[in-house]
Amino acid sequence: MPKLAVVYLSTTGNTKSMAEAISDGARSRNVDVEVKSFYDWKPEEAAAADAIAIGSSTFHYTMLPPIEKFVDGVIVAGAKGKDGAAFGSYGWSGEAPTMIAEKMRKGGINVLDPVLRVQYKPNEKDIKECNRLGKDLAEKIKK
Ligand SMILES: Cc1cc2nc3c(=O)[nH]c(=O)nc-3n(C[C@H](O)[C@H](O)[C@H](O)COP(=O)(O)O)c2cc1C
């Protein structure tokens, strides 16, 4: 079965909720999904999946160094040419998801649109959009 790796950095659970909704969407399309914090992933493990979704909340107008390092690790481990997605919760400026997407694209990962950003806690509509992104990723890797 094709596999999707979902990686997140989340301090209060908002980006984690998005990660879980993306995973639910993908599972509904019958792909194997593994979702966990970046802290529990090895970059090479994530890079071995058929698609990689990476999310982080924004702090101090940027992405935090550990998630930046993680994206670099995934690219070095050979994720070039694979499908991906970037997402994250934010408060007022929300740079991290776009920065993650840009880094992934520079590394040759085909990042699907939209790059999903949700202000604070995802509402019902946000969760549906996350489900949709998960389904779209799943359809990509099933082909
Ligand atoms: C110390 C601190 C700095 C933050 N800096 C930013 C920022 O620069 N831009 C922004 O959009 N949100 C900022 N936020 C808001 C968080 O991104 C927001 O609360 C987000 O929903 C947290 O998601 P998480 O639970 O997945 O970590 C900041 C929050 C904290 C606590």
mmCIF file of C-alpha atoms and ligand atoms in Angstrom:
data_model
loop_
_atom_site.group_PDB
_atom_site.id
_atom_site.type_symbol
_atom_site.label_atom_id
_atom_site.label_comp_id
_atom_site.label_asym_id
_atom_site.label_seq_id
_atom_site.Cartn_x
_atom_site.Cartn_y
_atom_site.Cartn_z
ATOM 1 C CA MET A 1 0.000 0.000 0.000
ATOM 2 C CA PRO A 2 1.339 3.489 -0.764
ATOM 3 C CA LYS A 3 2.457 5.330 2.354
ATOM 4 C CA LEU A 4 2.072 8.896 3.586
ATOM 5 C CA ALA A 5 4.306 10.273 6.356
ATOM 6 C CA VAL A 6 2.815 13.172 8.334
ATOM 7 C CA VAL A 7 5.267 15.153 10.450
ATOM 8 C CA TYR A 8 4.380 18.047 12.750
ATOM 9 C CA LEU A 9 5.797 20.516 15.235
ATOM 10 C CA SER A 10 3.029 21.651 17.559
ATOM 11 C CA THR A 11 3.246 23.279 20.982
ATOM 12 C CA THR A 12 -0.427 23.500 22.015
ATOM 13 C CA GLY A 13 -1.981 20.920 19.683
ATOM 14 C CA ASN A 14 -3.295 23.157 16.893
ATOM 15 C CA THR A 15 -0.931 21.971 14.144
ATOM 16 C CA LYS A 16 -1.262 18.455 15.549
ATOM 17 C CA SER A 17 -5.060 18.609 14.943
ATOM 18 C CA MET A 18 -4.361 19.616 11.339
ATOM 19 C CA ALA A 19 -1.901 16.708 10.976
ATOM 20 C CA GLU A 20 -4.503 14.262 12.277
ATOM 21 C CA ALA A 21 -7.189 15.606 9.939
ATOM 22 C CA ILE A 22 -4.826 15.301 6.947
ATOM 23 C CA SER A 23 -4.114 11.716 8.060
ATOM 24 C CA ASP A 24 -7.834 10.900 8.402
ATOM 25 C CA GLY A 25 -8.451 12.210 4.888
ATOM 26 C CA ALA A 26 -5.648 10.090 3.436
ATOM 27 C CA ARG A 27 -6.764 6.959 5.310
ATOM 28 C CA SER A 28 -10.263 7.345 3.859
ATOM 29 C CA ARG A 29 -8.585 6.845 0.460
ATOM 30 C CA ASN A 30 -6.893 3.630 1.588
ATOM 31 C CA VAL A 31 -3.282 4.594 1.942
ATOM 32 C CA ASP A 32 -1.040 3.683 4.838
ATOM 33 C CA VAL A 33 -0.492 6.735 7.063
ATOM 34 C CA GLU A 34 1.969 7.310 9.869
ATOM 35 C CA VAL A 35 1.530 10.563 11.821
ATOM 36 C CA LYS A 36 3.765 11.775 14.631
ATOM 37 C CA SER A 37 5.777 14.696 15.971
ATOM 38 C CA PHE A 38 9.042 15.546 14.191
ATOM 39 C CA TYR A 39 10.678 14.626 17.446
ATOM 40 C CA ASP A 40 9.640 10.979 16.972
ATOM 41 C CA TRP A 41 10.522 10.759 13.278
ATOM 42 C CA LYS A 42 13.903 10.146 11.730
ATOM 43 C CA PRO A 43 14.165 12.240 8.540
ATOM 44 C CA GLU A 44 15.236 9.175 6.536
ATOM 45 C CA GLU A 45 12.157 7.256 7.743
ATOM 46 C CA ALA A 46 9.851 10.035 6.577
ATOM 47 C CA ALA A 47 11.758 10.338 3.289
ATOM 48 C CA ALA A 48 11.156 6.634 2.607
ATOM 49 C CA ALA A 49 7.364 7.160 2.404
ATOM 50 C CA ASP A 50 5.725 7.857 -0.978
ATOM 51 C CA ALA A 51 4.578 11.296 0.165
ATOM 52 C CA ILE A 52 5.577 13.539 3.060
ATOM 53 C CA ALA A 53 3.412 16.210 4.713
ATOM 54 C CA ILE A 54 5.280 18.558 7.053
ATOM 55 C CA GLY A 55 3.618 21.091 9.335
ATOM 56 C CA SER A 56 4.691 23.631 11.918
ATOM 57 C CA SER A 57 3.260 26.554 13.792
ATOM 58 C CA THR A 58 4.970 29.942 13.423
ATOM 59 C CA PHE A 59 7.171 31.475 16.123
ATOM 60 C CA HIS A 60 8.875 34.861 15.927
ATOM 61 C CA TYR A 61 7.859 35.294 12.271
ATOM 62 C CA THR A 62 9.692 32.190 11.102
ATOM 63 C CA MET A 63 9.909 28.391 11.258
ATOM 64 C CA LEU A 64 11.772 27.024 14.241
ATOM 65 C CA PRO A 65 15.300 25.618 13.602
ATOM 66 C CA PRO A 66 14.396 21.972 14.419
ATOM 67 C CA ILE A 67 11.740 21.778 11.700
ATOM 68 C CA GLU A 68 14.042 23.544 9.237
ATOM 69 C CA LYS A 69 16.696 20.955 10.029
ATOM 70 C CA PHE A 70 14.115 18.190 9.603
ATOM 71 C CA VAL A 71 13.137 19.379 6.111
ATOM 72 C CA ASP A 72 16.827 19.507 5.137
ATOM 73 C CA GLY A 73 17.244 15.971 6.485
ATOM 74 C CA VAL A 74 14.300 14.666 4.467
ATOM 75 C CA ILE A 75 15.727 16.157 1.277
ATOM 76 C CA VAL A 76 19.232 14.820 1.912
ATOM 77 C CA ALA A 77 17.700 11.383 2.605
ATOM 78 C CA GLY A 78 16.306 11.287 -0.931
ATOM 79 C CA ALA A 79 12.781 12.705 -1.023
ATOM 80 C CA LYS A 80 13.442 14.435 -4.356
ATOM 81 C CA GLY A 81 10.657 13.783 -6.866
ATOM 82 C CA LYS A 82 8.132 12.700 -4.230
ATOM 83 C CA ASP A 83 4.828 14.395 -3.449
ATOM 84 C CA GLY A 84 4.420 16.531 -0.379
ATOM 85 C CA ALA A 85 2.371 19.080 1.511
ATOM 86 C CA ALA A 86 3.071 21.876 3.995
ATOM 87 C CA PHE A 87 0.704 23.166 6.672
ATOM 88 C CA GLY A 88 0.505 24.811 10.057
ATOM 89 C CA SER A 89 -1.405 26.843 12.588
ATOM 90 C CA TYR A 90 -0.411 30.449 13.300
ATOM 91 C CA GLY A 91 -1.478 33.492 15.260
ATOM 92 C CA TRP A 92 -0.926 36.693 13.302
ATOM 93 C CA SER A 93 1.678 36.346 10.549
ATOM 94 C CA GLY A 94 1.983 32.642 9.694
ATOM 95 C CA GLU A 95 5.295 32.392 7.809
ATOM 96 C CA ALA A 96 6.264 28.814 8.714
ATOM 97 C CA PRO A 97 4.058 26.783 6.302
ATOM 98 C CA THR A 98 5.120 28.886 3.298
ATOM 99 C CA MET A 99 8.776 28.630 4.324
ATOM 100 C CA ILE A 100 8.491 24.854 4.700
ATOM 101 C CA ALA A 101 6.814 24.584 1.272
ATOM 102 C CA GLU A 102 9.522 26.713 -0.317
ATOM 103 C CA LYS A 103 12.306 24.626 1.203
ATOM 104 C CA MET A 104 10.616 21.390 0.110
ATOM 105 C CA ARG A 105 10.113 22.690 -3.443
ATOM 106 C CA LYS A 106 13.751 23.812 -3.669
ATOM 107 C CA GLY A 107 14.686 20.279 -2.652
ATOM 108 C CA GLY A 108 12.675 18.856 -5.551
ATOM 109 C CA ILE A 109 9.565 17.754 -3.650
ATOM 110 C CA ASN A 110 6.295 18.319 -5.537
ATOM 111 C CA VAL A 111 4.332 20.300 -2.918
ATOM 112 C CA LEU A 112 0.584 20.263 -3.528
ATOM 113 C CA ASP A 113 -1.506 23.406 -3.303
ATOM 114 C CA PRO A 114 -2.898 24.751 -1.113
ATOM 115 C CA VAL A 115 -0.229 25.292 1.510
ATOM 116 C CA LEU A 116 -2.695 25.111 4.416
ATOM 117 C CA ARG A 117 -2.581 27.744 7.135
ATOM 118 C CA VAL A 118 -5.096 27.919 9.972
ATOM 119 C CA GLN A 119 -5.354 30.703 12.541
ATOM 120 C CA TYR A 120 -5.074 29.184 16.025
ATOM 121 C CA LYS A 121 -7.353 26.155 16.634
ATOM 122 C CA PRO A 122 -8.797 24.614 13.451
ATOM 123 C CA ASN A 123 -12.607 24.910 13.164
ATOM 124 C CA GLU A 124 -14.905 22.468 11.394
ATOM 125 C CA LYS A 125 -14.316 24.037 7.979
ATOM 126 C CA ASP A 126 -10.532 23.988 8.506
ATOM 127 C CA ILE A 127 -10.661 20.315 9.467
ATOM 128 C CA LYS A 128 -12.568 19.573 6.236
ATOM 129 C CA GLU A 129 -9.876 21.387 4.240
ATOM 130 C CA CYS A 130 -7.222 19.294 5.985
ATOM 131 C CA ASN A 131 -9.210 16.128 5.179
ATOM 132 C CA ARG A 132 -9.331 17.269 1.537
ATOM 133 C CA LEU A 133 -5.559 17.813 1.367
ATOM 134 C CA GLY A 134 -5.014 14.336 2.807
ATOM 135 C CA LYS A 135 -7.322 12.826 0.189
ATOM 136 C CA ASP A 136 -5.556 14.714 -2.619
ATOM 137 C CA LEU A 137 -2.153 13.486 -1.439
ATOM 138 C CA ALA A 138 -3.462 9.931 -1.231
ATOM 139 C CA GLU A 139 -4.848 10.066 -4.785
ATOM 140 C CA LYS A 140 -1.467 11.349 -6.031
ATOM 141 C CA ILE A 141 0.492 8.450 -4.576
ATOM 142 C CA LYS A 142 -2.050 5.824 -5.648
ATOM 143 C CA LYS A 143 -1.404 6.649 -9.325
HETATM 144 C C1 LIG B 1 6.277 32.834 21.921
HETATM 145 C C2 LIG B 1 5.307 32.765 20.764
HETATM 146 C C3 LIG B 1 5.633 33.406 19.573
HETATM 147 C C4 LIG B 1 4.738 33.368 18.480
HETATM 148 N N1 LIG B 1 5.083 34.008 17.315
HETATM 149 C C5 LIG B 1 4.196 34.030 16.278
HETATM 150 C C6 LIG B 1 4.511 34.733 15.071
HETATM 151 O O1 LIG B 1 5.568 35.342 14.919
HETATM 152 N N2 LIG B 1 3.591 34.689 14.072
HETATM 153 C C7 LIG B 1 2.401 34.034 14.177
HETATM 154 O O2 LIG B 1 1.635 34.014 13.221
HETATM 155 N N3 LIG B 1 2.076 33.371 15.309
HETATM 156 C C8 LIG B 1 2.930 33.341 16.359
HETATM 157 N N4 LIG B 1 2.610 32.670 17.512
HETATM 158 C C9 LIG B 1 1.295 32.007 17.612
HETATM 159 C C10 LIG B 1 1.326 30.501 17.334
HETATM 160 O O3 LIG B 1 1.831 30.218 16.045
HETATM 161 C C11 LIG B 1 -0.123 29.983 17.467
HETATM 162 O O4 LIG B 1 -0.508 30.073 18.819
HETATM 163 C C12 LIG B 1 -0.349 28.577 16.945
HETATM 164 O O5 LIG B 1 -1.746 28.319 16.915
HETATM 165 C C13 LIG B 1 0.329 27.499 17.787
HETATM 166 O O6 LIG B 1 0.083 26.250 17.175
HETATM 167 P P1 LIG B 1 0.602 24.862 17.795
HETATM 168 O O7 LIG B 1 -0.304 24.527 18.953
HETATM 169 O O8 LIG B 1 0.468 23.871 16.702
HETATM 170 O O9 LIG B 1 2.027 25.090 18.191
HETATM 171 C C14 LIG B 1 3.486 32.695 18.610
HETATM 172 C C15 LIG B 1 3.175 32.053 19.824
HETATM 173 C C16 LIG B 1 4.059 32.081 20.899
HETATM 174 C C17 LIG B 1 3.687 31.381 22.181
#
